[in-house]
Amino acid sequence: MIGFPLSSAIQLCLQPTDMRKNFDGLVGLVTTGLHKDPVRDGAFVFVNKRRDKMKILLWDRHGFWLLYKRLEAGCFQMPPRESDSAGLDPESLRLTYEQLVMIIEGIDLQSVKRRKRYAIS
């Protein structure tokens, strides 16, 4: 994806979104619905009710990007919520860049197994 910072936070909006919304409509959803700052809080992912369309809103130094993906077949598989959702944001779910790519590629996040890797902390 062009201009997508790997280090930015990614928030998946859990409510189905009307895909007719453009920049201003999605910025309004972020500020009033998710109670976040669209300029400082990273990228925001929106999916429609049928889960066959996705929009990603993100800010770079000069303005907003709006990425739109429409599937010709199938739907986006949403990640599972934690069974103990106490303290979690009921409106959005934080994703990693890798999780977002897997959702876009059609990989079911429930069946993914991560192998142990060496990491320097």
mmCIF file of C-alpha atoms in Angstrom:
data_model
loop_
_atom_site.group_PDB
_atom_site.id
_atom_site.type_symbol
_atom_site.label_atom_id
_atom_site.label_comp_id
_atom_site.label_asym_id
_atom_site.label_seq_id
_atom_site.Cartn_x
_atom_site.Cartn_y
_atom_site.Cartn_z
ATOM 1 C CA MET A 1 0.000 0.000 0.000
ATOM 2 C CA ILE A 2 1.311 3.412 -0.883
ATOM 3 C CA GLY A 3 2.295 5.648 2.009
ATOM 4 C CA PHE A 4 1.056 3.346 4.759
ATOM 5 C CA PRO A 5 3.297 3.765 7.825
ATOM 6 C CA LEU A 6 4.000 0.378 9.384
ATOM 7 C CA SER A 7 4.346 1.883 12.845
ATOM 8 C CA SER A 8 0.953 3.605 12.957
ATOM 9 C CA ALA A 9 -1.830 2.323 15.186
ATOM 10 C CA ILE A 10 -4.663 0.664 13.276
ATOM 11 C CA GLN A 11 -8.224 0.768 14.613
ATOM 12 C CA LEU A 12 -10.952 -1.441 13.139
ATOM 13 C CA CYS A 13 -14.404 0.095 13.545
ATOM 14 C CA LEU A 14 -16.672 -2.704 14.801
ATOM 15 C CA GLN A 15 -19.934 -1.185 13.553
ATOM 16 C CA PRO A 16 -20.855 -1.675 9.877
ATOM 17 C CA THR A 17 -20.154 1.489 7.900
ATOM 18 C CA ASP A 18 -22.034 3.046 5.000
ATOM 19 C CA MET A 19 -19.494 2.938 2.152
ATOM 20 C CA ARG A 20 -21.008 6.061 0.588
ATOM 21 C CA LYS A 21 -19.186 8.070 3.249
ATOM 22 C CA ASN A 22 -16.167 9.964 1.970
ATOM 23 C CA PHE A 23 -13.301 11.712 3.764
ATOM 24 C CA ASP A 24 -15.438 14.079 5.829
ATOM 25 C CA GLY A 25 -18.022 11.456 6.746
ATOM 26 C CA LEU A 26 -15.376 9.000 7.931
ATOM 27 C CA VAL A 27 -13.499 11.702 9.858
ATOM 28 C CA GLY A 28 -16.812 12.463 11.569
ATOM 29 C CA LEU A 29 -17.244 8.792 12.477
ATOM 30 C CA VAL A 30 -13.749 8.701 13.959
ATOM 31 C CA THR A 31 -14.209 11.832 16.058
ATOM 32 C CA THR A 32 -17.801 11.356 17.245
ATOM 33 C CA GLY A 33 -18.274 7.578 17.094
ATOM 34 C CA LEU A 34 -14.839 6.301 18.073
ATOM 35 C CA HIS A 35 -13.821 9.382 20.114
ATOM 36 C CA LYS A 36 -10.371 9.445 18.528
ATOM 37 C CA ASP A 37 -8.281 12.040 16.730
ATOM 38 C CA PRO A 38 -7.973 11.009 13.059
ATOM 39 C CA VAL A 39 -4.764 13.031 12.653
ATOM 40 C CA ARG A 40 -2.869 11.612 15.644
ATOM 41 C CA ASP A 41 -4.362 8.187 16.325
ATOM 42 C CA GLY A 42 -3.210 6.281 13.233
ATOM 43 C CA ALA A 43 -5.237 4.490 10.576
ATOM 44 C CA PHE A 44 -8.929 3.611 10.765
ATOM 45 C CA VAL A 45 -10.510 0.632 8.998
ATOM 46 C CA PHE A 46 -14.205 0.556 8.094
ATOM 47 C CA VAL A 47 -16.152 -2.404 6.669
ATOM 48 C CA ASN A 48 -19.708 -2.488 5.345
ATOM 49 C CA LYS A 49 -22.501 -4.749 6.631
ATOM 50 C CA ARG A 50 -21.942 -7.422 3.959
ATOM 51 C CA ARG A 51 -18.178 -7.273 4.698
ATOM 52 C CA ASP A 52 -17.285 -7.155 1.005
ATOM 53 C CA LYS A 53 -16.078 -3.532 1.029
ATOM 54 C CA MET A 54 -13.389 -1.889 3.148
ATOM 55 C CA LYS A 55 -12.133 1.669 3.496
ATOM 56 C CA ILE A 56 -8.963 2.697 5.309
ATOM 57 C CA LEU A 57 -8.605 6.305 6.406
ATOM 58 C CA LEU A 58 -5.176 7.544 7.404
ATOM 59 C CA TRP A 59 -3.345 10.816 7.781
ATOM 60 C CA ASP A 60 0.112 11.620 6.502
ATOM 61 C CA ARG A 61 1.947 14.916 6.898
ATOM 62 C CA HIS A 62 -0.047 16.639 4.157
ATOM 63 C CA GLY A 63 -3.572 15.265 4.278
ATOM 64 C CA PHE A 64 -5.824 12.227 4.425
ATOM 65 C CA TRP A 65 -5.501 9.051 2.392
ATOM 66 C CA LEU A 66 -8.598 6.986 1.670
ATOM 67 C CA LEU A 67 -7.974 3.456 0.460
ATOM 68 C CA TYR A 68 -10.955 1.458 -0.845
ATOM 69 C CA LYS A 69 -11.107 -2.297 -1.450
ATOM 70 C CA ARG A 70 -14.098 -4.082 -3.012
ATOM 71 C CA LEU A 71 -14.115 -7.874 -3.129
ATOM 72 C CA GLU A 72 -15.582 -9.497 -6.215
ATOM 73 C CA ALA A 73 -16.254 -12.718 -4.281
ATOM 74 C CA GLY A 74 -16.304 -13.627 -0.597
ATOM 75 C CA CYS A 75 -16.091 -11.356 2.410
ATOM 76 C CA PHE A 76 -13.577 -10.031 4.893
ATOM 77 C CA GLN A 77 -13.180 -12.274 7.933
ATOM 78 C CA MET A 78 -13.189 -10.099 11.028
ATOM 79 C CA PRO A 79 -10.877 -10.967 13.920
ATOM 80 C CA PRO A 80 -12.434 -12.478 17.031
ATOM 81 C CA ARG A 81 -13.039 -10.351 20.110
ATOM 82 C CA GLU A 82 -11.413 -11.442 23.336
ATOM 83 C CA SER A 83 -13.800 -13.513 25.459
ATOM 84 C CA ASP A 84 -13.002 -11.244 28.413
ATOM 85 C CA SER A 85 -13.735 -7.881 26.844
ATOM 86 C CA ALA A 86 -13.618 -5.904 30.107
ATOM 87 C CA GLY A 87 -11.706 -2.699 29.589
ATOM 88 C CA LEU A 88 -11.681 -2.987 25.793
ATOM 89 C CA ASP A 89 -13.075 -0.302 23.522
ATOM 90 C CA PRO A 90 -16.596 -1.452 22.496
ATOM 91 C CA GLU A 91 -16.493 0.627 19.291
ATOM 92 C CA SER A 92 -13.158 -0.429 17.802
ATOM 93 C CA LEU A 93 -10.500 -3.110 17.870
ATOM 94 C CA ARG A 94 -6.778 -2.443 17.595
ATOM 95 C CA LEU A 95 -5.029 -4.354 14.809
ATOM 96 C CA THR A 96 -1.422 -4.856 13.873
ATOM 97 C CA TYR A 97 -0.288 -4.167 10.328
ATOM 98 C CA GLU A 98 0.169 -7.932 9.836
ATOM 99 C CA GLN A 99 -3.411 -8.631 10.968
ATOM 100 C CA LEU A 100 -4.752 -6.016 8.558
ATOM 101 C CA VAL A 101 -2.826 -7.554 5.672
ATOM 102 C CA MET A 102 -4.144 -11.024 6.584
ATOM 103 C CA ILE A 103 -7.736 -9.731 6.670
ATOM 104 C CA ILE A 104 -7.279 -8.108 3.254
ATOM 105 C CA GLU A 105 -5.709 -11.299 1.864
ATOM 106 C CA GLY A 106 -8.592 -13.464 3.126
ATOM 107 C CA ILE A 107 -6.742 -15.277 5.899
ATOM 108 C CA ASP A 108 -8.863 -16.373 8.866
ATOM 109 C CA LEU A 109 -7.153 -14.923 11.944
ATOM 110 C CA GLN A 110 -8.700 -17.584 14.209
ATOM 111 C CA SER A 111 -6.842 -20.378 12.434
ATOM 112 C CA VAL A 112 -3.464 -18.619 12.223
ATOM 113 C CA LYS A 113 -0.729 -20.079 14.394
ATOM 114 C CA ARG A 114 2.344 -18.016 15.090
ATOM 115 C CA ARG A 115 5.651 -19.793 15.464
ATOM 116 C CA LYS A 116 8.090 -18.676 18.114
ATOM 117 C CA ARG A 117 10.710 -16.250 16.808
ATOM 118 C CA TYR A 118 13.765 -14.724 18.366
ATOM 119 C CA ALA A 119 13.204 -11.071 19.172
ATOM 120 C CA ILE A 120 15.420 -8.432 20.676
ATOM 121 C CA SER A 121 13.529 -6.280 23.143
#
